[in-house]
PDB file of C-alpha atoms in Angstrom:
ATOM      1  CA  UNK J 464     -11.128 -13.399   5.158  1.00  0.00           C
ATOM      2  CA  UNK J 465      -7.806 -13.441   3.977  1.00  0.00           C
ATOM      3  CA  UNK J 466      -5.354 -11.056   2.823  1.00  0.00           C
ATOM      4  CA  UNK J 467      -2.413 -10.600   0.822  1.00  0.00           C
ATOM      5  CA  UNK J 468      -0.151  -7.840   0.749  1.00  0.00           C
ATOM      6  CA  UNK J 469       2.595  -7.287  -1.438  1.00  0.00           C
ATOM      7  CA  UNK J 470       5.032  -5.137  -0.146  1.00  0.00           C
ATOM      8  CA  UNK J 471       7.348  -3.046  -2.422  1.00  0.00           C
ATOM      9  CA  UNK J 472      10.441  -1.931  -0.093  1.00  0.00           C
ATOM     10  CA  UNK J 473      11.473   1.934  -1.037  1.00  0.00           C
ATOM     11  CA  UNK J 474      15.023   1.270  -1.203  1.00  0.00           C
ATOM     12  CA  UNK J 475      17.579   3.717  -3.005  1.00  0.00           C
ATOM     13  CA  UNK J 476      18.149   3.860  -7.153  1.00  0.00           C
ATOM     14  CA  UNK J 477      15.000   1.415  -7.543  1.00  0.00           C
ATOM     15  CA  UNK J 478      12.424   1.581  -9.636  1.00  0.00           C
ATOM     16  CA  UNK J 479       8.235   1.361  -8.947  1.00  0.00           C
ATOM     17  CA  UNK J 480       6.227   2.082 -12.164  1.00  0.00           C
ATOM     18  CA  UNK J 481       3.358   2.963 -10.465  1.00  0.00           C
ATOM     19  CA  UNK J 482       1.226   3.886 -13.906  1.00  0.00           C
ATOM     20  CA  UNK J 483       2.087   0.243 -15.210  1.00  0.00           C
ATOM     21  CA  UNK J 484       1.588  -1.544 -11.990  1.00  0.00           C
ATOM     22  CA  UNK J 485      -2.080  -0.184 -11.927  1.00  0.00           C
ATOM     23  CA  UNK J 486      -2.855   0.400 -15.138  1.00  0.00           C
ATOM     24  CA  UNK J 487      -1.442  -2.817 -16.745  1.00  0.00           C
ATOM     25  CA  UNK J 488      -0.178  -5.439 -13.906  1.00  0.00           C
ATOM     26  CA  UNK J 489      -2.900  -5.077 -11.712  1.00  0.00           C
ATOM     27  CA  UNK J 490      -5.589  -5.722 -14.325  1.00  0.00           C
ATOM     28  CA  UNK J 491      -3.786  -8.454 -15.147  1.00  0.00           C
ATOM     29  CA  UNK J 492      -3.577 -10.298 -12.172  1.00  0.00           C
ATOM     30  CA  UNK J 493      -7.461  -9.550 -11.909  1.00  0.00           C
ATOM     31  CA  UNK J 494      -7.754 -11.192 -15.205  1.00  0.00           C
ATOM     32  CA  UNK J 495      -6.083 -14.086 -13.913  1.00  0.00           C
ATOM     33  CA  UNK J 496      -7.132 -14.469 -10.660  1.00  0.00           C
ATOM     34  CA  UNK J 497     -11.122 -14.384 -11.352  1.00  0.00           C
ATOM     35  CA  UNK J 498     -13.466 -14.488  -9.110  1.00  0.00           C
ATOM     36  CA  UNK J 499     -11.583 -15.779  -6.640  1.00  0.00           C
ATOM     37  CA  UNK J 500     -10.533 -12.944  -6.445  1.00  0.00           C
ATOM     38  CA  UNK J 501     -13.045 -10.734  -3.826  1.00  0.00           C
ATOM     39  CA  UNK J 502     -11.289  -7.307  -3.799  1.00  0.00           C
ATOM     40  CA  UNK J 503      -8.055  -5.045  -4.333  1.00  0.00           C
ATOM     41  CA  UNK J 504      -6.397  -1.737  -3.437  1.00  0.00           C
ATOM     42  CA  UNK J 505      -2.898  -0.559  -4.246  1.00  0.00           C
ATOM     43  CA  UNK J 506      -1.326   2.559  -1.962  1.00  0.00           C
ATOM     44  CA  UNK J 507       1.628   4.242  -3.005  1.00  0.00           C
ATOM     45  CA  UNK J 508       3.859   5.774  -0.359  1.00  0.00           C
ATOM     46  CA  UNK J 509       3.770   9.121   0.958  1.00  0.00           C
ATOM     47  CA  UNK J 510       6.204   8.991   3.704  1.00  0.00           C
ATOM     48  CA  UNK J 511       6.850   7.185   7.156  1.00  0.00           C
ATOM     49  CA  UNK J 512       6.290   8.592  10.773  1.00  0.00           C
ATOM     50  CA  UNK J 513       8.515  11.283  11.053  1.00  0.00           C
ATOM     51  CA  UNK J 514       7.312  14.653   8.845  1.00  0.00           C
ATOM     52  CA  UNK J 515       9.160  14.794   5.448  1.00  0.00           C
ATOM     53  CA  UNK J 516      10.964  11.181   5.717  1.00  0.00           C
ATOM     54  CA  UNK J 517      10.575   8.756   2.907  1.00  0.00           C
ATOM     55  CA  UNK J 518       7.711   6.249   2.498  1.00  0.00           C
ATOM     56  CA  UNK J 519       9.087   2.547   3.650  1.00  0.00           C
ATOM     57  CA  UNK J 520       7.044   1.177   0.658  1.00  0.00           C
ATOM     58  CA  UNK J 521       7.252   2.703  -2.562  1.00  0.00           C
ATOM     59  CA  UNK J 522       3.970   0.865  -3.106  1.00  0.00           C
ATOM     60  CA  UNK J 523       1.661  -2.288  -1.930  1.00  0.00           C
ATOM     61  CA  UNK J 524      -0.395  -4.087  -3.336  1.00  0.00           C
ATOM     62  CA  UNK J 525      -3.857  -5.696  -1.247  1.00  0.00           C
ATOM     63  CA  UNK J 526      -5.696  -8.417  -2.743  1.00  0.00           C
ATOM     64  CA  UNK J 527      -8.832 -10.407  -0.463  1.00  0.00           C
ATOM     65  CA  UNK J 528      -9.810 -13.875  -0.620  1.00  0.00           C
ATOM     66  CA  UNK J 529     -12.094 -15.751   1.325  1.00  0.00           C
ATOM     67  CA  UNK J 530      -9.171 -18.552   2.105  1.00  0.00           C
ATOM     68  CA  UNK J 531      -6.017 -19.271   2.176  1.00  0.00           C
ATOM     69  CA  UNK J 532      -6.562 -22.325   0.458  1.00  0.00           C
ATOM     70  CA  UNK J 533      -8.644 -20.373  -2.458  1.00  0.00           C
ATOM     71  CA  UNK J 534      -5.377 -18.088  -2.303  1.00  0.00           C
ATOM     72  CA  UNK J 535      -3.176 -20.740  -3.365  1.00  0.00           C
ATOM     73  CA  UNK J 536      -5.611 -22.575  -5.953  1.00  0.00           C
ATOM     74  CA  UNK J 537      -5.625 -19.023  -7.884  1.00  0.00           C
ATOM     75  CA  UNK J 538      -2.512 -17.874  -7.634  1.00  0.00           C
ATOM     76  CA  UNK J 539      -0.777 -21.542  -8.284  1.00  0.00           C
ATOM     77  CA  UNK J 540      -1.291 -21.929 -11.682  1.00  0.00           C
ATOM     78  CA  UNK J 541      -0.658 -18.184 -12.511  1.00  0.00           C
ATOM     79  CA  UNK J 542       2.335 -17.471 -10.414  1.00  0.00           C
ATOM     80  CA  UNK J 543       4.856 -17.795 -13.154  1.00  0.00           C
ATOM     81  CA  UNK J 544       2.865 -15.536 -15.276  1.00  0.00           C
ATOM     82  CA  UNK J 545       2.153 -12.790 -12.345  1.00  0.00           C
ATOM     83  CA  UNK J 546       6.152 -12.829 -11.153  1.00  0.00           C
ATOM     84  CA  UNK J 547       6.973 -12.874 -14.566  1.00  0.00           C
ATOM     85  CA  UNK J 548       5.488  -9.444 -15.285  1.00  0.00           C
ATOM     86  CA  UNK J 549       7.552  -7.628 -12.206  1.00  0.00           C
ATOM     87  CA  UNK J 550      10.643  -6.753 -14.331  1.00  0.00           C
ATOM     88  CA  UNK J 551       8.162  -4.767 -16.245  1.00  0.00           C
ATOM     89  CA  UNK J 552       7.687  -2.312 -13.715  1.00  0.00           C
ATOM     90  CA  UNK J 553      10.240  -2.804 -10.578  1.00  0.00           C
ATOM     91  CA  UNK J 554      13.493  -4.266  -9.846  1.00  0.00           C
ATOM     92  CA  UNK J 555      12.267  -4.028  -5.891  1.00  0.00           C
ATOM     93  CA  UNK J 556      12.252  -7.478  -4.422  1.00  0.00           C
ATOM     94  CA  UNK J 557       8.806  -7.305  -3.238  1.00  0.00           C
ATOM     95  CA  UNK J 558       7.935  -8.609   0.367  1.00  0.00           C
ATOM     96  CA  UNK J 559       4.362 -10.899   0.354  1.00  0.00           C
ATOM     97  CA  UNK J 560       2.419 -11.192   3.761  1.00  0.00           C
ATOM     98  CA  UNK J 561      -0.252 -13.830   4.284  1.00  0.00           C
ATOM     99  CA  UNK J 562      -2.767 -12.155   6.699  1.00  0.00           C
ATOM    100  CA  UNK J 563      -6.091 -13.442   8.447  1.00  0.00           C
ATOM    101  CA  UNK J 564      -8.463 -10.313   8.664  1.00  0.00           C
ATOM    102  CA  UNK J 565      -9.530  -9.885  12.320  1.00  0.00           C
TER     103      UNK J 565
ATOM    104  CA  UNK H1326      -7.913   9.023   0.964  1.00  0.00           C
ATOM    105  CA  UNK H1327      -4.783   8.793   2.910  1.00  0.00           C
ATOM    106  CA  UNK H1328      -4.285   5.357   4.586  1.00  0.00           C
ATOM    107  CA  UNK H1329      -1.675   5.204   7.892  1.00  0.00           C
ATOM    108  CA  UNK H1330      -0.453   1.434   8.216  1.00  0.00           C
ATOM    109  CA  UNK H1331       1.636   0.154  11.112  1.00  0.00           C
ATOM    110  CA  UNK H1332       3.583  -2.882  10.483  1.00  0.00           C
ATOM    111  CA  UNK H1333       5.178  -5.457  13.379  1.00  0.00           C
ATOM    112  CA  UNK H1334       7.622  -6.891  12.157  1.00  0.00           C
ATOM    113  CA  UNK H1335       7.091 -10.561  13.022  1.00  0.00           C
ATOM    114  CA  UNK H1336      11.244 -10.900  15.029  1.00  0.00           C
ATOM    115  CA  UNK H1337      11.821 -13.984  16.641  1.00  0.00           C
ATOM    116  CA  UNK H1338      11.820 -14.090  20.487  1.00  0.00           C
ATOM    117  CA  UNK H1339       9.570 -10.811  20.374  1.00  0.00           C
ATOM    118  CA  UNK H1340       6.337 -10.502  21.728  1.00  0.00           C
ATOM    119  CA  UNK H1341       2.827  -9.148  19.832  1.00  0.00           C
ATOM    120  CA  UNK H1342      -0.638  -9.437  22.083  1.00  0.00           C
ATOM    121  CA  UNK H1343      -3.152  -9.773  19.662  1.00  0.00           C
ATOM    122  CA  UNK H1344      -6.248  -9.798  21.655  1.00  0.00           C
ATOM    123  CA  UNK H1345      -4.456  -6.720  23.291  1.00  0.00           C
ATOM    124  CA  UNK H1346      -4.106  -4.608  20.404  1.00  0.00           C
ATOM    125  CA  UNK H1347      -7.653  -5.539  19.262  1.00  0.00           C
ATOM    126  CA  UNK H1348      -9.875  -5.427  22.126  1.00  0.00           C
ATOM    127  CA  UNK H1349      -7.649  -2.581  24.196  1.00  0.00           C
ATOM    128  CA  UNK H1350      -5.229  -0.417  22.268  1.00  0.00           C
ATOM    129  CA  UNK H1351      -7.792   0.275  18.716  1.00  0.00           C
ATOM    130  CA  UNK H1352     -10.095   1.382  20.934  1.00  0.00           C
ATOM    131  CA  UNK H1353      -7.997   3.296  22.714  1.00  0.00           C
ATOM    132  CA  UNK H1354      -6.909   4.877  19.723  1.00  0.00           C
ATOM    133  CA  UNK H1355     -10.478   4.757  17.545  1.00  0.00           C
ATOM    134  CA  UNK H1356     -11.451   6.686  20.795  1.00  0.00           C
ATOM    135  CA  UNK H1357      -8.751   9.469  21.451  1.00  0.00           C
ATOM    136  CA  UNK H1358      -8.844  10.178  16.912  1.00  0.00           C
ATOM    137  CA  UNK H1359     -12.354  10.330  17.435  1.00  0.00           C
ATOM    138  CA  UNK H1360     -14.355  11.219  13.304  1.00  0.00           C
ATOM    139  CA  UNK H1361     -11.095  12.156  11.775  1.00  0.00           C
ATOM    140  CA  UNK H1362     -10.573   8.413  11.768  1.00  0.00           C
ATOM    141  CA  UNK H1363     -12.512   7.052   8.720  1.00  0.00           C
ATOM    142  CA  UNK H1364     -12.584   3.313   9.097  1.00  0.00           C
ATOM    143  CA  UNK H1365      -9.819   0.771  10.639  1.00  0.00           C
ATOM    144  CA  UNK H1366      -8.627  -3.202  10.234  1.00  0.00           C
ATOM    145  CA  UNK H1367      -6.613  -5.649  11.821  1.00  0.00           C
ATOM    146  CA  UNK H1368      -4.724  -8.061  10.231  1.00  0.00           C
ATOM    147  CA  UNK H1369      -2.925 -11.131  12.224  1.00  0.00           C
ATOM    148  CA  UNK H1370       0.198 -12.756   9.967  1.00  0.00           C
ATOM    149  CA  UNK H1371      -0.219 -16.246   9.175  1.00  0.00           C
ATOM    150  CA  UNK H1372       2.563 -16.457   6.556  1.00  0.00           C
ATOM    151  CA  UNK H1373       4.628 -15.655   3.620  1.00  0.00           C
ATOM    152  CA  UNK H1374       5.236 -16.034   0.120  1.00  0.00           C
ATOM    153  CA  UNK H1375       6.460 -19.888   0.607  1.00  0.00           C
ATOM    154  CA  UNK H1376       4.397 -22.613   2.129  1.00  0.00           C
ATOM    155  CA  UNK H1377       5.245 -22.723   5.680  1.00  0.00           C
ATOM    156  CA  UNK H1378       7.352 -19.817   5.361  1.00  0.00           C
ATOM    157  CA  UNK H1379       6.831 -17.508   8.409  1.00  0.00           C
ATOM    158  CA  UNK H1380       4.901 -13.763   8.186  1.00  0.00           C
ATOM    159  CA  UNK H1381       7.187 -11.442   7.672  1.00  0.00           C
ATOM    160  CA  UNK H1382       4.812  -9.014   9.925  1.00  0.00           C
ATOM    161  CA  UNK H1383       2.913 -10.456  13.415  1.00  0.00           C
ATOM    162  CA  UNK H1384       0.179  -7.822  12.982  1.00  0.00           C
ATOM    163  CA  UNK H1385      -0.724  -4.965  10.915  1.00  0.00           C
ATOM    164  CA  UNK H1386      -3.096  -2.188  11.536  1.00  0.00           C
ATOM    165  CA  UNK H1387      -4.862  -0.333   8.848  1.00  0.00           C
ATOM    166  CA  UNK H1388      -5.770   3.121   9.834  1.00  0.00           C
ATOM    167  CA  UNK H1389      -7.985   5.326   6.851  1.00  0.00           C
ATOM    168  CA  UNK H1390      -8.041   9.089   7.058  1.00  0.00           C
ATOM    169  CA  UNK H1391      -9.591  11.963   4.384  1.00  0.00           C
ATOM    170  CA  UNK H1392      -5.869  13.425   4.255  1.00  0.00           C
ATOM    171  CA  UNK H1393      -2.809  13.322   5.313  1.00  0.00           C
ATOM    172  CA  UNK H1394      -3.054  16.720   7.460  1.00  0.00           C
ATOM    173  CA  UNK H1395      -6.126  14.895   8.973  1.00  0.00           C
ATOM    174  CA  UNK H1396      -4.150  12.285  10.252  1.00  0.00           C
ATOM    175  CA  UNK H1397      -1.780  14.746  11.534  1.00  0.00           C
ATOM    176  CA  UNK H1398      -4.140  16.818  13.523  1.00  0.00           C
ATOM    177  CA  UNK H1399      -5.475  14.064  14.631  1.00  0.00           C
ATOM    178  CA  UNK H1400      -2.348  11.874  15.817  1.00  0.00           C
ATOM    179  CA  UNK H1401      -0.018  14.604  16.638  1.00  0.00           C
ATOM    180  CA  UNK H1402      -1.881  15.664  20.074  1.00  0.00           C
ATOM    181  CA  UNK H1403      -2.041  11.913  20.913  1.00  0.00           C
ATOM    182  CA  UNK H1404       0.898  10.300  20.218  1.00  0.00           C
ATOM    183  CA  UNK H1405       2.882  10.332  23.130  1.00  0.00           C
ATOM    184  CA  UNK H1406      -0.820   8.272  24.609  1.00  0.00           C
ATOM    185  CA  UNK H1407      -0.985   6.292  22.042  1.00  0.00           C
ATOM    186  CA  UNK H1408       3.029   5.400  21.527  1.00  0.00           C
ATOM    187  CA  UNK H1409       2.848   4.651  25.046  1.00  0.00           C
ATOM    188  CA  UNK H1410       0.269   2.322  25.344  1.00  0.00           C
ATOM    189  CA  UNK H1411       2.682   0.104  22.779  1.00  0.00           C
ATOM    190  CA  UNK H1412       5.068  -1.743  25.363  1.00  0.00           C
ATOM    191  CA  UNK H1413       1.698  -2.839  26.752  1.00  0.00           C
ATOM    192  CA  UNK H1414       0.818  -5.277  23.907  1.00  0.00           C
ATOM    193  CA  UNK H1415       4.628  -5.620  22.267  1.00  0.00           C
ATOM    194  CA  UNK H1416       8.401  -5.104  22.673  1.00  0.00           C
ATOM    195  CA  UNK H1417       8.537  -4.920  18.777  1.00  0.00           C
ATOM    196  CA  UNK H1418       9.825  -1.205  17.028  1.00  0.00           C
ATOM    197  CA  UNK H1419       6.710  -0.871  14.376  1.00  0.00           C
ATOM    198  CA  UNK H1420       7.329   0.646  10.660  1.00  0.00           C
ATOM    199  CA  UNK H1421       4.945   3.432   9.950  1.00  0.00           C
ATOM    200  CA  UNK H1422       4.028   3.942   6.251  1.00  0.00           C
ATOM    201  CA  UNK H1423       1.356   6.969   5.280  1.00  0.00           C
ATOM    202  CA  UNK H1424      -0.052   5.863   1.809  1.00  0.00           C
ATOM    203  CA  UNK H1425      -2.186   7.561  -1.121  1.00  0.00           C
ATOM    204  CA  UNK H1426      -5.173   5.045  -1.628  1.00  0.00           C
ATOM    205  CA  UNK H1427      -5.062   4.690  -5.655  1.00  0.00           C
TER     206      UNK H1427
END
C-alpha cells in the first residue's frame, strides 16, 4: 500500500484553516480522486516531544492508494485543481512524502 | 484519538535500519507501552512530490493512543529505553509531532 502525506510545517505568522481544509478541501480532493482513492485521515498538531512546545505540523494530511503508479494516474490530471485550492486555506508551503506501508 | 508520529528525516550520508526498526525496536517499544498503545504503522520513504525527487523522511512511525496523557504515562517511564535503543538502528535526530486524529 502506498501512502501520501502532506505535511503542513508550523512555522511563525502562517496560516492553517483547519475548518476549510476538512470541511471543504478535503472533500474535494475525495471528489476528485475517486476510487482510487482507498482511505484518508487529517491530524492537526498538538505539540512536539517536549511538554508545552509547539506542534512541528500545524496539520497533515494522509491519503492511501494501492500504488504508486495509481497515485500518479489520480492525482495527474487533478493536480492543478488540488494545488490550486491551497491559497484558500494556507500560505504554508506544504511538504509531500511518498511512503510504502510496511 | 491522539496519534504520536516520529519522522527521520531522510539527510544524506545518514543512516536508517529499516528491518531494525521493524523487526527489533517496535517491538521493543509495542512491548514496554504495553495496551495504552492502540495500534502502530511503519512507513519506508520512497519519494517526494516530484518524480524522482528524494523522500523528504527515510521512515516514519505511526504510534495511536486514546489521549494524549495516555501517551504520556505510557512513554514517560520508558523513554530513556526507548530513546536509547535509537543509535542502534540510526544516527538521524527524529521530529516528534503529537496530533488530534480529526
Amino acid at each position: 500500500m502506498t501512502k501520501v502525506t502532506v505535511l503542513y510545517p508550523n512555522e511563525e505568522n502562517k496560516n492553517f484553516d483547519m475548518d476549510y481544509y476538512c470541511n471543504t478541501h478535503l472533500p474535494m480532493v475525495n471528489k476528485l480522486l475517486g476510487d482510487t482513492l482507498k482511505g484518508a485521515s487529517v491530524e492537526k498538531g498538538l505539540g512536539g516531544a517536549a511538554p508545552g512546545s509547539a506542534a512541528p505540523y500545524a496539520g497533515i494530511g494522509n491519503m492511501y492508494f494501492d500504488s504508486v503508479e495509481d497515485f500518479g494516474k489520480a492525482f495527474g490530471p487533478n493536480a492543478e485543481k488540488i494545488m490550486g485550492d491551497l491559497p484558500n486555506f494556507t500560505d504554508i508551503e506544504p511538504i509531500i512524502q511518498v511512503s510504502e506501508v510496511m
